[in-house]
Structure formats: C-alpha cells, structure tokens
Amino acid sequence: MSKRLEGKVAAITGGNQGIGLGIAERFIQEGAAVSICYRSDGEGSERVAESLRAGGGKAIAIQADISKLADGQRFLSETVSQLGELDILVNNAGVEKRASFWDVTEADYDFVLNVNLKGLFFVTQAMVRYLRQAKRPGKIINISSVHEELPFPHFTSYCASKGALKMITRNLSIELAPFNITINNIAPGAIETPINKNLLNDPVKLKSLLDNIPLRRLGKPEDVASIAAFLASEESSYVTGTTFVVDGGLTWNYEEQ
Ligand code: BGC
C-alpha cells in the first residue's frame, strides 16, 4: 500500500486513547508525523507516543485541556514548533455523562459542552487562523457520533454537542472552501473504547446493543481510522461539509416482527 500522508503533520486531540489513538496509529502507518494531546495521564500518554514512534515514525504527546482556549492554541503551536507546518487537525477529544434530563447538573453540562463543543470550536478556529496566516490548505476531521442525528436518551448534553457539530461542519465547509480547507465529520456508532467501558462491562446492556447492530459486532478504532485516513488524504479533495457514518448499520436499523 502506498503511503498517503507522507510528509504531512497531523494534530489529534485526545489521541492518547480510543478512536484518537487508532487514528494516530493509522496516520503514522500512512507516513504522517503525529501530535496527540491528553488532559491527564502524562505518563501513559508518553508511553503511547513512544509506541507510536516504535516503527520509526514521528509522534509527540502534549498536555492540553482543550476546554481551555489557551491550551488548545498551545497544542497547535507546540505541534508546529516540534513537528513542522500543520496540515491536518482531528477533533477527536470527547466526553459524555449519563443522567436523566431532570438530573443533569450544571457542572456535568459544562464538562460535556466545554470539551465537545466549545473546545472543538476554538481549536478549529486556531487551526484556521494558522492555516490562513501560513497560506496553507488543510483538512479538518471531526469525530462526531451517530448521535448527531439519532436520539440517545439520558445523554442530552452529549447529543446537543454532536448535533451542533453537524452544523459547525456544514457552515465551515462553506466559509473555509475559499482557502482550500475541507472539513468533514465521522459519525461512529458503538466502538470499543474507554468512553464505553460501563457498557462493555455489562453483558446484558451489551447484548441488547449488539442485537441492534445489523453487522452484529462493536466497531473497532481501526474501522474509524480508515475513513479518517481517507479524509486526511488527497483522495478526498472534493469532499467537504459531510458526515461519514461508521456504525455497522445501527442508525437505520428498524424491523417489524
Ligand atoms: C457513544 C457511546 C454509544 C454509541 C452508540 C457513541 O457516540 O459515545 O456511548 O454506545 O454512541 O450509541
């Protein structure tokens, strides 16, 4: 397989675990240099960066809590100073909190919206300002969710953030096109990652979820990473403002017995 991201530099928020890590591994295989940011767990993330470098690729880990504007901006500027000019931003960092609507606390609401929406918004703004100033084309890839469309009861703040992300992408595809910057969403369904650990440890909940997935398995980070590699590469040069659903058929599964 020819390497599709040779010479490119990619910044991946939350790239130390789950889908973000799957994407980092895939981008390295495709020849990119990769910077991942993590909120906590510095030791673990340094180990992750080391393992990403094991095959000879370039990878760095940077501590940054993207819900803070200055951290998000620093993540990108440190990436440029350590790895060189940036080409690709993957907005992967995301969190969710389960609660019935009437029980949602202000702290949990802020936590979810500040990472998934505000953080993403301003990291993207920092990327766009950088690309415009550097006069470079760019690729922005957002890890959204099937829940940018599909209800997810008891996760209303999460759904609100993902629904908003759908519209951010549509808007920005138009505003950024003159600068040759494309932006697309990937909408994963149920993927085996730490965000799902409660579900993965509960056989009853897991079975009922699997019964809803036509392909009868959970997705893996690699299933998402292959679409991300396509979206980061020149092969997707005419694709912007759209969402790629990677869900084993979950979203539109409906059958009458
Ligand atoms: C959520 C998971 C959920 C999956 C399928 C994802 O966006 O993060 O918690 O299992 O959607 O519903």
PDB file of C-alpha atoms and ligand atoms in Angstrom:
ATOM      1  CA  MET A   1       0.000   0.000   0.000  1.00  0.00           C
ATOM      2  CA  SER A   2       1.416   3.400  -0.886  1.00  0.00           C
ATOM      3  CA  LYS A   3       1.644   5.879   1.975  1.00  0.00           C
ATOM      4  CA  ARG A   4      -0.996   8.537   1.546  1.00  0.00           C
ATOM      5  CA  LEU A   5       0.126  11.009   4.237  1.00  0.00           C
ATOM      6  CA  GLU A   6       3.864  11.109   3.632  1.00  0.00           C
ATOM      7  CA  GLY A   7       5.321  14.430   4.819  1.00  0.00           C
ATOM      8  CA  LYS A   8       2.062  15.576   6.442  1.00  0.00           C
ATOM      9  CA  VAL A   9       1.716  16.748  10.040  1.00  0.00           C
ATOM     10  CA  ALA A  10      -1.439  15.935  11.987  1.00  0.00           C
ATOM     11  CA  ALA A  11      -2.687  17.113  15.385  1.00  0.00           C
ATOM     12  CA  ILE A  12      -5.169  14.783  17.083  1.00  0.00           C
ATOM     13  CA  THR A  13      -6.987  15.926  20.218  1.00  0.00           C
ATOM     14  CA  GLY A  14      -7.396  13.138  22.752  1.00  0.00           C
ATOM     15  CA  GLY A  15      -5.144  10.985  20.597  1.00  0.00           C
ATOM     16  CA  ASN A  16      -3.804   9.069  23.586  1.00  0.00           C
ATOM     17  CA  GLN A  17      -6.669   6.552  23.677  1.00  0.00           C
ATOM     18  CA  GLY A  18      -9.676   5.064  21.921  1.00  0.00           C
ATOM     19  CA  ILE A  19     -10.588   6.262  18.448  1.00  0.00           C
ATOM     20  CA  GLY A  20      -7.979   9.040  18.545  1.00  0.00           C
ATOM     21  CA  LEU A  21      -5.213   6.541  19.179  1.00  0.00           C
ATOM     22  CA  GLY A  22      -6.474   4.294  16.376  1.00  0.00           C
ATOM     23  CA  ILE A  23      -6.281   7.290  14.056  1.00  0.00           C
ATOM     24  CA  ALA A  24      -2.786   8.234  15.287  1.00  0.00           C
ATOM     25  CA  GLU A  25      -1.553   4.679  14.577  1.00  0.00           C
ATOM     26  CA  ARG A  26      -3.073   4.686  11.128  1.00  0.00           C
ATOM     27  CA  PHE A  27      -1.717   8.132  10.238  1.00  0.00           C
ATOM     28  CA  ILE A  28       1.785   7.047  11.266  1.00  0.00           C
ATOM     29  CA  GLN A  29       1.467   3.973   9.026  1.00  0.00           C
ATOM     30  CA  GLU A  30       0.451   6.334   6.211  1.00  0.00           C
ATOM     31  CA  GLY A  31       3.647   8.363   6.727  1.00  0.00           C
ATOM     32  CA  ALA A  32       2.386  11.357   8.767  1.00  0.00           C
ATOM     33  CA  ALA A  33       4.046  12.905  11.813  1.00  0.00           C
ATOM     34  CA  VAL A  34       1.506  12.972  14.611  1.00  0.00           C
ATOM     35  CA  SER A  35       0.954  15.048  17.695  1.00  0.00           C
ATOM     36  CA  ILE A  36      -1.537  13.857  20.299  1.00  0.00           C
ATOM     37  CA  CYS A  37      -2.836  15.830  23.251  1.00  0.00           C
ATOM     38  CA  TYR A  38      -4.076  14.489  26.549  1.00  0.00           C
ATOM     39  CA  ARG A  39      -5.810  16.117  29.515  1.00  0.00           C
ATOM     40  CA  SER A  40      -4.317  13.964  32.267  1.00  0.00           C
ATOM     41  CA  ASP A  41      -2.258  10.751  32.400  1.00  0.00           C
ATOM     42  CA  GLY A  42       1.021  12.206  31.217  1.00  0.00           C
ATOM     43  CA  GLU A  43       2.976   9.017  31.868  1.00  0.00           C
ATOM     44  CA  GLY A  44       0.552   6.817  29.949  1.00  0.00           C
ATOM     45  CA  SER A  45       0.450   9.287  27.060  1.00  0.00           C
ATOM     46  CA  GLU A  46       4.245   9.484  26.860  1.00  0.00           C
ATOM     47  CA  ARG A  47       4.282   5.687  26.639  1.00  0.00           C
ATOM     48  CA  VAL A  48       1.688   5.868  23.869  1.00  0.00           C
ATOM     49  CA  ALA A  49       3.830   8.384  21.962  1.00  0.00           C
ATOM     50  CA  GLU A  50       6.838   6.119  22.410  1.00  0.00           C
ATOM     51  CA  SER A  51       4.953   3.147  20.995  1.00  0.00           C
ATOM     52  CA  LEU A  52       3.808   5.297  18.070  1.00  0.00           C
ATOM     53  CA  ARG A  53       7.470   6.088  17.381  1.00  0.00           C
ATOM     54  CA  ALA A  54       8.493   2.431  17.639  1.00  0.00           C
ATOM     55  CA  GLY A  55       8.253   1.786  13.899  1.00  0.00           C
ATOM     56  CA  GLY A  56      10.406   4.830  13.105  1.00  0.00           C
ATOM     57  CA  GLY A  57       7.573   7.363  12.796  1.00  0.00           C
ATOM     58  CA  LYS A  58       7.420  10.806  14.401  1.00  0.00           C
ATOM     59  CA  ALA A  59       4.999  11.255  17.304  1.00  0.00           C
ATOM     60  CA  ILE A  60       4.772  13.569  20.290  1.00  0.00           C
ATOM     61  CA  ALA A  61       2.393  13.895  23.242  1.00  0.00           C
ATOM     62  CA  ILE A  62       1.418  17.300  24.621  1.00  0.00           C
ATOM     63  CA  GLN A  63      -0.601  18.017  27.753  1.00  0.00           C
ATOM     64  CA  ALA A  64      -3.554  20.265  26.873  1.00  0.00           C
ATOM     65  CA  ASP A  65      -7.102  20.516  28.159  1.00  0.00           C
ATOM     66  CA  ILE A  66      -8.882  21.689  25.037  1.00  0.00           C
ATOM     67  CA  SER A  67     -11.832  23.014  27.024  1.00  0.00           C
ATOM     68  CA  LYS A  68      -9.409  25.877  27.814  1.00  0.00           C
ATOM     69  CA  LEU A  69      -8.829  28.112  24.808  1.00  0.00           C
ATOM     70  CA  ALA A  70      -5.191  28.844  25.570  1.00  0.00           C
ATOM     71  CA  ASP A  71      -4.415  25.116  25.920  1.00  0.00           C
ATOM     72  CA  GLY A  72      -5.950  24.332  22.542  1.00  0.00           C
ATOM     73  CA  GLN A  73      -3.960  27.108  20.878  1.00  0.00           C
ATOM     74  CA  ARG A  74      -0.764  25.982  22.589  1.00  0.00           C
ATOM     75  CA  PHE A  75      -1.370  22.397  21.439  1.00  0.00           C
ATOM     76  CA  LEU A  76      -1.246  23.562  17.828  1.00  0.00           C
ATOM     77  CA  SER A  77       1.655  25.994  18.232  1.00  0.00           C
ATOM     78  CA  GLU A  78       3.798  23.402  20.050  1.00  0.00           C
ATOM     79  CA  THR A  79       2.967  20.885  17.338  1.00  0.00           C
ATOM     80  CA  VAL A  80       4.231  23.290  14.681  1.00  0.00           C
ATOM     81  CA  SER A  81       7.402  24.114  16.602  1.00  0.00           C
ATOM     82  CA  GLN A  82       8.215  20.440  17.234  1.00  0.00           C
ATOM     83  CA  LEU A  83       6.976  18.735  14.051  1.00  0.00           C
ATOM     84  CA  GLY A  84       6.748  21.475  11.417  1.00  0.00           C
ATOM     85  CA  GLU A  85       3.899  23.060   9.455  1.00  0.00           C
ATOM     86  CA  LEU A  86       0.494  21.545  10.174  1.00  0.00           C
ATOM     87  CA  ASP A  87      -1.784  20.013   7.551  1.00  0.00           C
ATOM     88  CA  ILE A  88      -4.443  18.040   9.419  1.00  0.00           C
ATOM     89  CA  LEU A  89      -6.483  18.566  12.583  1.00  0.00           C
ATOM     90  CA  VAL A  90      -8.528  15.701  14.009  1.00  0.00           C
ATOM     91  CA  ASN A  91     -11.009  16.918  16.608  1.00  0.00           C
ATOM     92  CA  ASN A  92     -11.366  13.653  18.453  1.00  0.00           C
ATOM     93  CA  ALA A  93     -11.489  14.537  22.174  1.00  0.00           C
ATOM     94  CA  GLY A  94     -14.970  13.952  23.529  1.00  0.00           C
ATOM     95  CA  VAL A  95     -16.742  13.098  26.760  1.00  0.00           C
ATOM     96  CA  GLU A  96     -20.215  12.029  27.823  1.00  0.00           C
ATOM     97  CA  LYS A  97     -22.168  11.908  31.090  1.00  0.00           C
ATOM     98  CA  ARG A  98     -25.260   9.814  31.615  1.00  0.00           C
ATOM     99  CA  ALA A  99     -28.185  11.353  33.510  1.00  0.00           C
ATOM    100  CA  SER A 100     -31.898  11.794  33.091  1.00  0.00           C
ATOM    101  CA  PHE A 101     -32.589  15.265  31.770  1.00  0.00           C
ATOM    102  CA  TRP A 102     -34.094  16.479  35.061  1.00  0.00           C
ATOM    103  CA  ASP A 103     -30.995  15.380  36.990  1.00  0.00           C
ATOM    104  CA  VAL A 104     -28.290  16.955  34.806  1.00  0.00           C
ATOM    105  CA  THR A 105     -26.056  19.216  36.899  1.00  0.00           C
ATOM    106  CA  GLU A 106     -24.537  22.452  35.682  1.00  0.00           C
ATOM    107  CA  ALA A 107     -21.069  21.004  36.284  1.00  0.00           C
ATOM    108  CA  ASP A 108     -21.736  17.950  34.090  1.00  0.00           C
ATOM    109  CA  TYR A 109     -23.378  20.055  31.397  1.00  0.00           C
ATOM    110  CA  ASP A 110     -20.364  22.389  31.341  1.00  0.00           C
ATOM    111  CA  PHE A 111     -17.910  19.491  31.305  1.00  0.00           C
ATOM    112  CA  VAL A 112     -19.514  17.896  28.229  1.00  0.00           C
ATOM    113  CA  LEU A 113     -20.201  21.100  26.285  1.00  0.00           C
ATOM    114  CA  ASN A 114     -16.844  22.690  27.111  1.00  0.00           C
ATOM    115  CA  VAL A 115     -14.890  19.744  25.700  1.00  0.00           C
ATOM    116  CA  ASN A 116     -17.141  18.550  22.872  1.00  0.00           C
ATOM    117  CA  LEU A 117     -18.333  21.915  21.596  1.00  0.00           C
ATOM    118  CA  LYS A 118     -16.512  24.978  22.925  1.00  0.00           C
ATOM    119  CA  GLY A 119     -13.120  23.265  22.920  1.00  0.00           C
ATOM    120  CA  LEU A 120     -13.597  21.888  19.417  1.00  0.00           C
ATOM    121  CA  PHE A 121     -14.853  25.255  18.166  1.00  0.00           C
ATOM    122  CA  PHE A 122     -11.817  27.181  19.350  1.00  0.00           C
ATOM    123  CA  VAL A 123      -9.181  24.580  18.460  1.00  0.00           C
ATOM    124  CA  THR A 124     -10.667  24.632  14.975  1.00  0.00           C
ATOM    125  CA  GLN A 125     -10.560  28.429  14.984  1.00  0.00           C
ATOM    126  CA  ALA A 126      -6.887  28.315  15.998  1.00  0.00           C
ATOM    127  CA  MET A 127      -6.184  25.845  13.157  1.00  0.00           C
ATOM    128  CA  VAL A 128      -7.991  28.005  10.609  1.00  0.00           C
ATOM    129  CA  ARG A 129      -6.189  31.171  11.744  1.00  0.00           C
ATOM    130  CA  TYR A 130      -2.877  29.337  11.488  1.00  0.00           C
ATOM    131  CA  LEU A 131      -3.616  27.914   8.009  1.00  0.00           C
ATOM    132  CA  ARG A 132      -4.812  31.255   6.672  1.00  0.00           C
ATOM    133  CA  GLN A 133      -1.772  33.043   8.017  1.00  0.00           C
ATOM    134  CA  ALA A 134       0.585  30.347   6.694  1.00  0.00           C
ATOM    135  CA  LYS A 135      -1.370  30.305   3.397  1.00  0.00           C
ATOM    136  CA  ARG A 136      -1.667  26.536   3.529  1.00  0.00           C
ATOM    137  CA  PRO A 137      -4.524  24.229   2.545  1.00  0.00           C
ATOM    138  CA  GLY A 138      -5.822  21.986   5.310  1.00  0.00           C
ATOM    139  CA  LYS A 139      -8.015  19.101   6.370  1.00  0.00           C
ATOM    140  CA  ILE A 140     -10.202  19.179   9.450  1.00  0.00           C
ATOM    141  CA  ILE A 141     -11.827  15.955  10.591  1.00  0.00           C
ATOM    142  CA  ASN A 142     -14.314  15.895  13.450  1.00  0.00           C
ATOM    143  CA  ILE A 143     -15.142  12.776  15.364  1.00  0.00           C
ATOM    144  CA  SER A 144     -18.840  13.266  15.855  1.00  0.00           C
ATOM    145  CA  SER A 145     -21.253  10.408  16.604  1.00  0.00           C
ATOM    146  CA  VAL A 146     -24.325   8.694  15.230  1.00  0.00           C
ATOM    147  CA  HIS A 147     -25.906  10.864  17.929  1.00  0.00           C
ATOM    148  CA  GLU A 148     -25.531  13.939  15.757  1.00  0.00           C
ATOM    149  CA  GLU A 149     -28.752  12.510  14.240  1.00  0.00           C
ATOM    150  CA  LEU A 150     -30.011   9.741  16.453  1.00  0.00           C
ATOM    151  CA  PRO A 151     -31.574  10.336  19.888  1.00  0.00           C
ATOM    152  CA  PHE A 152     -29.662   8.936  22.871  1.00  0.00           C
ATOM    153  CA  PRO A 153     -31.976   9.294  25.879  1.00  0.00           C
ATOM    154  CA  HIS A 154     -30.189  10.226  29.129  1.00  0.00           C
ATOM    155  CA  PHE A 155     -27.322  11.762  27.138  1.00  0.00           C
ATOM    156  CA  THR A 156     -28.952  15.020  26.105  1.00  0.00           C
ATOM    157  CA  SER A 157     -25.927  17.240  26.671  1.00  0.00           C
ATOM    158  CA  TYR A 158     -23.827  14.841  24.571  1.00  0.00           C
ATOM    159  CA  CYS A 159     -26.438  14.819  21.779  1.00  0.00           C
ATOM    160  CA  ALA A 160     -26.662  18.620  21.911  1.00  0.00           C
ATOM    161  CA  SER A 161     -22.903  18.846  21.372  1.00  0.00           C
ATOM    162  CA  LYS A 162     -22.904  16.377  18.488  1.00  0.00           C
ATOM    163  CA  GLY A 163     -25.933  17.961  16.799  1.00  0.00           C
ATOM    164  CA  ALA A 164     -24.129  21.299  16.983  1.00  0.00           C
ATOM    165  CA  LEU A 165     -21.050  19.724  15.461  1.00  0.00           C
ATOM    166  CA  LYS A 166     -23.062  18.683  12.426  1.00  0.00           C
ATOM    167  CA  MET A 167     -23.976  22.329  11.795  1.00  0.00           C
ATOM    168  CA  ILE A 168     -20.477  23.651  12.522  1.00  0.00           C
ATOM    169  CA  THR A 169     -19.171  21.355   9.804  1.00  0.00           C
ATOM    170  CA  ARG A 170     -21.820  22.397   7.300  1.00  0.00           C
ATOM    171  CA  ASN A 171     -21.233  26.095   7.952  1.00  0.00           C
ATOM    172  CA  LEU A 172     -17.461  25.899   7.900  1.00  0.00           C
ATOM    173  CA  SER A 173     -17.367  23.858   4.719  1.00  0.00           C
ATOM    174  CA  ILE A 174     -18.688  26.985   3.011  1.00  0.00           C
ATOM    175  CA  GLU A 175     -16.629  29.557   4.899  1.00  0.00           C
ATOM    176  CA  LEU A 176     -13.371  27.626   4.566  1.00  0.00           C
ATOM    177  CA  ALA A 177     -13.663  26.419   0.974  1.00  0.00           C
ATOM    178  CA  PRO A 178     -12.070  29.597  -0.482  1.00  0.00           C
ATOM    179  CA  PHE A 179      -8.919  28.754   1.498  1.00  0.00           C
ATOM    180  CA  ASN A 180      -8.866  25.161   0.294  1.00  0.00           C
ATOM    181  CA  ILE A 181      -9.608  23.904   3.784  1.00  0.00           C
ATOM    182  CA  THR A 182     -12.047  20.996   3.931  1.00  0.00           C
ATOM    183  CA  ILE A 183     -13.971  19.866   6.978  1.00  0.00           C
ATOM    184  CA  ASN A 184     -15.891  16.638   7.481  1.00  0.00           C
ATOM    185  CA  ASN A 185     -17.411  14.612  10.284  1.00  0.00           C
ATOM    186  CA  ILE A 186     -17.085  10.947  11.036  1.00  0.00           C
ATOM    187  CA  ALA A 187     -20.055   9.606  12.988  1.00  0.00           C
ATOM    188  CA  PRO A 188     -19.078   6.397  14.774  1.00  0.00           C
ATOM    189  CA  GLY A 189     -21.664   4.111  16.315  1.00  0.00           C
ATOM    190  CA  ALA A 190     -20.703   1.802  19.163  1.00  0.00           C
ATOM    191  CA  ILE A 191     -16.932   1.439  19.085  1.00  0.00           C
ATOM    192  CA  GLU A 192     -14.831  -0.486  21.640  1.00  0.00           C
ATOM    193  CA  THR A 193     -13.183   2.405  23.502  1.00  0.00           C
ATOM    194  CA  PRO A 194     -12.837   3.720  27.067  1.00  0.00           C
ATOM    195  CA  ILE A 195     -15.890   6.000  26.640  1.00  0.00           C
ATOM    196  CA  ASN A 196     -17.951   2.795  26.539  1.00  0.00           C
ATOM    197  CA  LYS A 197     -16.347   0.966  29.455  1.00  0.00           C
ATOM    198  CA  ASN A 198     -19.560   0.727  31.511  1.00  0.00           C
ATOM    199  CA  LEU A 199     -21.387  -0.806  28.604  1.00  0.00           C
ATOM    200  CA  LEU A 200     -18.553  -3.182  27.732  1.00  0.00           C
ATOM    201  CA  ASN A 201     -18.581  -4.493  31.308  1.00  0.00           C
ATOM    202  CA  ASP A 202     -22.330  -5.102  31.383  1.00  0.00           C
ATOM    203  CA  PRO A 203     -23.253  -8.285  29.421  1.00  0.00           C
ATOM    204  CA  VAL A 204     -26.997  -7.527  29.425  1.00  0.00           C
ATOM    205  CA  LYS A 205     -26.635  -3.993  28.057  1.00  0.00           C
ATOM    206  CA  LEU A 206     -24.013  -5.200  25.603  1.00  0.00           C
ATOM    207  CA  LYS A 207     -26.264  -7.947  24.234  1.00  0.00           C
ATOM    208  CA  SER A 208     -29.167  -5.574  23.724  1.00  0.00           C
ATOM    209  CA  LEU A 209     -26.862  -3.144  21.887  1.00  0.00           C
ATOM    210  CA  LEU A 210     -25.434  -5.921  19.677  1.00  0.00           C
ATOM    211  CA  ASP A 211     -28.984  -7.021  18.836  1.00  0.00           C
ATOM    212  CA  ASN A 212     -29.474  -3.531  17.368  1.00  0.00           C
ATOM    213  CA  ILE A 213     -26.400  -3.636  15.155  1.00  0.00           C
ATOM    214  CA  PRO A 214     -27.016  -5.364  11.805  1.00  0.00           C
ATOM    215  CA  LEU A 215     -23.329  -6.310  11.450  1.00  0.00           C
ATOM    216  CA  ARG A 216     -23.560  -7.896  14.947  1.00  0.00           C
ATOM    217  CA  ARG A 217     -20.333  -6.570  16.394  1.00  0.00           C
ATOM    218  CA  LEU A 218     -18.959  -3.445  18.001  1.00  0.00           C
ATOM    219  CA  GLY A 219     -16.737  -1.298  15.848  1.00  0.00           C
ATOM    220  CA  LYS A 220     -13.010  -1.005  16.428  1.00  0.00           C
ATOM    221  CA  PRO A 221     -10.944   2.186  16.370  1.00  0.00           C
ATOM    222  CA  GLU A 222      -9.401   0.882  13.107  1.00  0.00           C
ATOM    223  CA  ASP A 223     -12.846   0.925  11.477  1.00  0.00           C
ATOM    224  CA  VAL A 224     -12.973   4.674  12.103  1.00  0.00           C
ATOM    225  CA  ALA A 225      -9.291   5.255  11.356  1.00  0.00           C
ATOM    226  CA  SER A 226      -9.575   4.019   7.774  1.00  0.00           C
ATOM    227  CA  ILE A 227     -12.174   6.697   6.988  1.00  0.00           C
ATOM    228  CA  ALA A 228     -10.050   9.305   8.789  1.00  0.00           C
ATOM    229  CA  ALA A 229      -7.040   8.358   6.630  1.00  0.00           C
ATOM    230  CA  PHE A 230      -9.134   8.779   3.507  1.00  0.00           C
ATOM    231  CA  LEU A 231     -10.426  12.174   4.695  1.00  0.00           C
ATOM    232  CA  ALA A 232      -6.914  13.326   5.573  1.00  0.00           C
ATOM    233  CA  SER A 233      -5.534  12.321   2.177  1.00  0.00           C
ATOM    234  CA  GLU A 234      -5.726  13.889  -1.251  1.00  0.00           C
ATOM    235  CA  GLU A 235      -8.191  11.187  -2.255  1.00  0.00           C
ATOM    236  CA  SER A 236     -10.903  13.187  -0.518  1.00  0.00           C
ATOM    237  CA  SER A 237     -10.057  16.530  -2.115  1.00  0.00           C
ATOM    238  CA  TYR A 238     -13.617  17.080  -3.430  1.00  0.00           C
ATOM    239  CA  VAL A 239     -15.319  16.095  -0.161  1.00  0.00           C
ATOM    240  CA  THR A 240     -16.353  18.725   2.365  1.00  0.00           C
ATOM    241  CA  GLY A 241     -19.233  19.510   4.730  1.00  0.00           C
ATOM    242  CA  THR A 242     -20.428  15.960   5.065  1.00  0.00           C
ATOM    243  CA  THR A 243     -20.728  13.179   7.638  1.00  0.00           C
ATOM    244  CA  PHE A 244     -19.461   9.617   7.195  1.00  0.00           C
ATOM    245  CA  VAL A 245     -21.381   7.183   9.372  1.00  0.00           C
ATOM    246  CA  VAL A 246     -19.366   4.194  10.647  1.00  0.00           C
ATOM    247  CA  ASP A 247     -21.877   2.226  12.699  1.00  0.00           C
ATOM    248  CA  GLY A 248     -22.353  -1.339  11.398  1.00  0.00           C
ATOM    249  CA  GLY A 249     -25.823  -0.314  10.236  1.00  0.00           C
ATOM    250  CA  LEU A 250     -27.039   0.802  13.684  1.00  0.00           C
ATOM    251  CA  THR A 251     -28.607   4.132  12.715  1.00  0.00           C
ATOM    252  CA  TRP A 252     -31.267   2.976  10.300  1.00  0.00           C
ATOM    253  CA  ASN A 253     -31.926  -0.431  11.795  1.00  0.00           C
ATOM    254  CA  TYR A 254     -35.656  -0.918  12.007  1.00  0.00           C
ATOM    255  CA  GLU A 255     -37.628  -4.092  11.542  1.00  0.00           C
ATOM    256  CA  GLU A 256     -41.175  -5.191  12.388  1.00  0.00           C
ATOM    257  CA  GLN A 257     -41.565  -8.709  13.754  1.00  0.00           C
TER     258      GLN A 257
HETATM  259  C1  BGC B   1     -21.387   6.990  22.457  1.00  0.00           C
HETATM  260  C2  BGC B   1     -21.446   5.618  23.070  1.00  0.00           C
HETATM  261  C3  BGC B   1     -22.611   4.816  22.493  1.00  0.00           C
HETATM  262  C4  BGC B   1     -22.572   4.847  20.983  1.00  0.00           C
HETATM  263  C5  BGC B   1     -23.763   4.127  20.344  1.00  0.00           C
HETATM  264  C6  BGC B   1     -21.399   6.883  20.959  1.00  0.00           C
HETATM  265  O1  BGC B   1     -21.408   8.162  20.404  1.00  0.00           O
HETATM  266  O2  BGC B   1     -20.207   7.656  22.879  1.00  0.00           O
HETATM  267  O3  BGC B   1     -21.562   5.729  24.469  1.00  0.00           O
HETATM  268  O4  BGC B   1     -22.572   3.485  22.940  1.00  0.00           O
HETATM  269  O5  BGC B   1     -22.561   6.187  20.535  1.00  0.00           O
HETATM  270  O6  BGC B   1     -24.968   4.533  20.882  1.00  0.00           O
END
